Amino acid sequence: GRNQLGADLHCATLPDGDRFPAGQYDFIRLRDAIEHLPNPHEVLAEVRRLLRPGGVVLIATPNEAGLINQLRTPFGLGRNKIATVAPPHHVHGFTPDTLARILTRAEFRICELTTTTPLDRRYVTARNITSQTGPRDMAWKIARALGKGSMLIAWARKEL
C-alpha cells in the first residue's frame, strides 16, 4: 500500500487507548481477526471512532452458517469448535445474521455482506489454503454458489 498507493498504513491492536486520533481513517480492515477478540463490539466501537464520516470497515471472518461447518454437526465433528478452530483461538463465531447485528449495534451501515471461500484471493490470503486444489476446493465453490460459503465478508460504512 505504501509503495503502490502512497497510503499511510498502520498495523495496530485495538482498542489501544487514544493512540490514534478520532476520525482520521478512510478504511480499516479486520481480516481473520474479529473471531479472536474477547469483546468484538468494543473493537468495532473503536474502529467507528477512528473512521472519518463515510469511512469503511472491511471484515473477513469464518462463517458458522457455512455449508462445510453445517455438515460437520450431523457427523459429530467439531462440536467443540468455532468455525473449525477450538477455543481459545476462535472465541466467537459469526453467521451472516450475527455479524449484521453486531455491525448495526456498533452503528455501522452495512453496504454488503456476503460469503466466499478460503480460495478467494480478494479477501483471504492464507497461502497454505489458496495453493491447494482438490475435492475440498469444489465443495467450497459449491457452498459459495449456494450463499453458504465458509467465509463472511462485510463492508460497512460509518454514517455521516
Short mmCIF file of C-alpha atoms in Angstrom, two decimals:
data_model
loop_
_atom_site.label_atom_id
_atom_site.label_comp_id
_atom_site.label_asym_id
_atom_site.label_seq_id
_atom_site.Cartn_x
_atom_site.Cartn_y
_atom_site.Cartn_z
CA GLY A 1 0.00 0.00 0.00
CA ARG A 2 2.75 2.46 0.82
CA ASN A 3 4.74 1.68 -2.32
CA GLN A 4 1.86 1.26 -4.77
CA LEU A 5 -0.60 3.86 -3.49
CA GLY A 6 1.40 6.12 -1.22
CA ALA A 7 -1.07 5.21 1.55
CA ASP A 8 -0.36 5.85 5.21
CA LEU A 9 -0.69 2.35 6.69
CA HIS A 10 -0.75 1.20 10.32
CA CYS A 11 -0.94 -2.24 11.87
CA ALA A 12 -2.23 -1.96 15.42
CA THR A 13 -4.03 -3.64 18.28
CA LEU A 14 -7.45 -2.14 19.03
CA PRO A 15 -8.58 -0.72 21.29
CA ASP A 16 -5.29 0.88 22.14
CA GLY A 17 -6.40 3.81 24.24
CA ASP A 18 -6.12 7.10 22.43
CA ARG A 19 -3.01 6.10 20.47
CA PHE A 20 -4.74 7.16 17.26
CA PRO A 21 -6.82 10.32 16.88
CA ALA A 22 -10.54 10.03 16.16
CA GLY A 23 -11.89 10.42 12.64
CA GLN A 24 -8.57 10.11 10.82
CA TYR A 25 -9.01 6.97 8.70
CA ASP A 26 -10.88 6.24 5.49
CA PHE A 27 -10.55 2.45 5.64
CA ILE A 28 -9.89 -0.19 8.31
CA ARG A 29 -9.62 -3.92 7.58
CA LEU A 30 -10.19 -6.68 10.12
CA ARG A 31 -9.19 -9.85 8.28
CA ASP A 32 -9.44 -13.05 10.29
CA ALA A 33 -9.44 -11.02 13.48
CA ILE A 34 -12.92 -10.44 14.93
CA GLU A 35 -13.41 -14.12 15.83
CA HIS A 36 -10.33 -13.94 18.10
CA LEU A 37 -11.43 -10.91 20.13
CA PRO A 38 -12.78 -11.17 23.69
CA ASN A 39 -15.09 -8.21 23.02
CA PRO A 40 -15.70 -7.66 19.29
CA HIS A 41 -18.24 -4.90 19.94
CA GLU A 42 -15.66 -2.87 21.87
CA VAL A 43 -13.23 -3.12 18.96
CA LEU A 44 -15.90 -2.19 16.41
CA ALA A 45 -16.77 0.86 18.52
CA GLU A 46 -13.09 1.83 18.41
CA VAL A 47 -12.98 1.25 14.64
CA ARG A 48 -16.01 3.53 14.31
CA ARG A 49 -14.28 6.20 16.42
CA LEU A 50 -11.19 6.04 14.22
CA LEU A 51 -13.02 6.26 10.89
CA ARG A 52 -13.91 9.53 9.23
CA PRO A 53 -17.60 10.06 8.45
CA GLY A 54 -18.18 7.93 5.37
CA GLY A 55 -15.19 5.71 6.24
CA VAL A 56 -15.39 1.99 5.56
CA VAL A 57 -14.54 -1.15 7.53
CA LEU A 58 -13.94 -4.49 5.81
CA ILE A 59 -14.38 -7.63 7.90
CA ALA A 60 -13.42 -11.14 6.78
CA THR A 61 -14.26 -13.90 9.26
CA PRO A 62 -15.23 -17.57 9.20
CA ASN A 63 -18.93 -18.27 8.61
CA GLU A 64 -20.53 -20.50 11.25
CA ALA A 65 -23.52 -20.92 8.91
CA GLY A 66 -21.30 -22.03 6.04
CA LEU A 67 -22.23 -25.30 4.37
CA ILE A 68 -18.99 -27.05 5.36
CA ASN A 69 -19.45 -26.05 9.03
CA GLN A 70 -23.09 -27.14 8.98
CA LEU A 71 -22.17 -30.55 7.55
CA ARG A 72 -19.79 -31.20 10.47
CA THR A 73 -22.55 -31.28 13.06
CA PRO A 74 -24.59 -34.31 11.87
CA PHE A 75 -21.37 -36.31 11.79
CA GLY A 76 -20.32 -35.26 15.29
CA LEU A 77 -17.23 -33.48 14.01
CA GLY A 78 -16.00 -30.34 15.70
CA ARG A 79 -18.91 -29.77 18.07
CA ASN A 80 -16.49 -28.02 20.44
CA LYS A 81 -15.12 -25.76 17.70
CA ILE A 82 -15.95 -22.32 16.42
CA ALA A 83 -15.55 -22.22 12.65
CA THR A 84 -13.30 -25.29 12.69
CA VAL A 85 -10.93 -23.98 15.39
CA ALA A 86 -11.36 -24.79 19.07
CA PRO A 87 -11.24 -22.05 21.72
CA PRO A 88 -9.18 -20.25 22.92
CA HIS A 89 -8.10 -19.42 19.36
CA HIS A 90 -11.56 -18.63 18.00
CA VAL A 91 -13.58 -17.08 20.79
CA HIS A 92 -16.63 -16.01 18.75
CA GLY A 93 -18.37 -17.45 15.75
CA PHE A 94 -20.42 -15.36 13.34
CA THR A 95 -23.22 -16.07 10.90
CA PRO A 96 -24.44 -13.50 8.38
CA ASP A 97 -27.19 -12.56 10.86
CA THR A 98 -24.96 -12.17 13.93
CA LEU A 99 -22.31 -10.22 12.02
CA ALA A 100 -25.02 -7.90 10.71
CA ARG A 101 -26.37 -7.46 14.25
CA ILE A 102 -23.02 -6.55 15.79
CA LEU A 103 -22.22 -4.11 12.98
CA THR A 104 -25.63 -2.47 13.37
CA ARG A 105 -25.19 -2.33 17.14
CA ALA A 106 -21.84 -0.58 16.60
CA GLU A 107 -23.73 1.96 14.44
CA PHE A 108 -22.38 0.95 11.03
CA ARG A 109 -24.45 0.88 7.85
CA ILE A 110 -23.87 -2.41 6.08
CA CYS A 111 -23.05 -1.88 2.41
CA GLU A 112 -22.52 -5.54 1.55
CA LEU A 113 -22.48 -8.79 3.50
CA THR A 114 -21.72 -11.92 1.51
CA THR A 115 -19.99 -15.26 1.75
CA THR A 116 -16.93 -16.51 -0.06
CA THR A 117 -14.33 -19.27 0.22
CA PRO A 118 -10.79 -19.50 1.60
CA LEU A 119 -9.75 -19.60 -2.07
CA ASP A 120 -10.91 -16.04 -2.71
CA ARG A 121 -7.64 -14.10 -3.08
CA ARG A 122 -9.50 -10.76 -2.86
CA TYR A 123 -10.10 -11.30 0.85
CA VAL A 124 -8.38 -14.41 2.12
CA THR A 125 -4.64 -14.67 1.71
CA ALA A 126 -3.72 -17.83 3.58
CA ARG A 127 -1.20 -19.32 1.15
CA ASN A 128 -1.47 -22.79 2.67
CA ILE A 129 -5.11 -22.90 1.59
CA THR A 130 -5.11 -20.92 -1.65
CA SER A 131 -2.36 -23.06 -3.14
CA GLN A 132 -4.25 -26.34 -2.64
CA THR A 133 -6.61 -27.94 -5.12
CA GLY A 134 -8.89 -30.95 -4.88
CA PRO A 135 -12.35 -32.08 -3.70
CA ARG A 136 -12.41 -29.60 -0.82
CA ASP A 137 -11.99 -26.72 -3.27
CA MET A 138 -15.03 -27.90 -5.24
CA ALA A 139 -17.07 -28.16 -2.03
CA TRP A 140 -16.10 -24.60 -1.10
CA LYS A 141 -17.09 -23.33 -4.56
CA ILE A 142 -20.46 -25.10 -4.42
CA ALA A 143 -21.11 -23.71 -0.92
CA ARG A 144 -20.29 -20.19 -2.11
CA ALA A 145 -22.64 -20.56 -5.09
CA LEU A 146 -25.41 -21.54 -2.63
CA GLY A 147 -24.70 -18.46 -0.48
CA LYS A 148 -23.24 -20.71 2.25
CA GLY A 149 -19.52 -20.01 1.76
CA SER A 150 -17.16 -20.70 4.64
CA MET A 151 -16.02 -17.07 4.94
CA LEU A 152 -18.11 -13.96 5.65
CA ILE A 153 -17.18 -10.68 4.01
CA ALA A 154 -18.76 -7.47 5.30
CA TRP A 155 -18.29 -3.95 4.01
CA ALA A 156 -19.79 -1.36 6.36
CA ARG A 157 -19.74 2.42 6.44
CA LYS A 158 -19.67 4.96 9.23
CA GLU A 159 -22.60 7.25 8.50
CA LEU A 160 -22.04 10.97 8.07
#
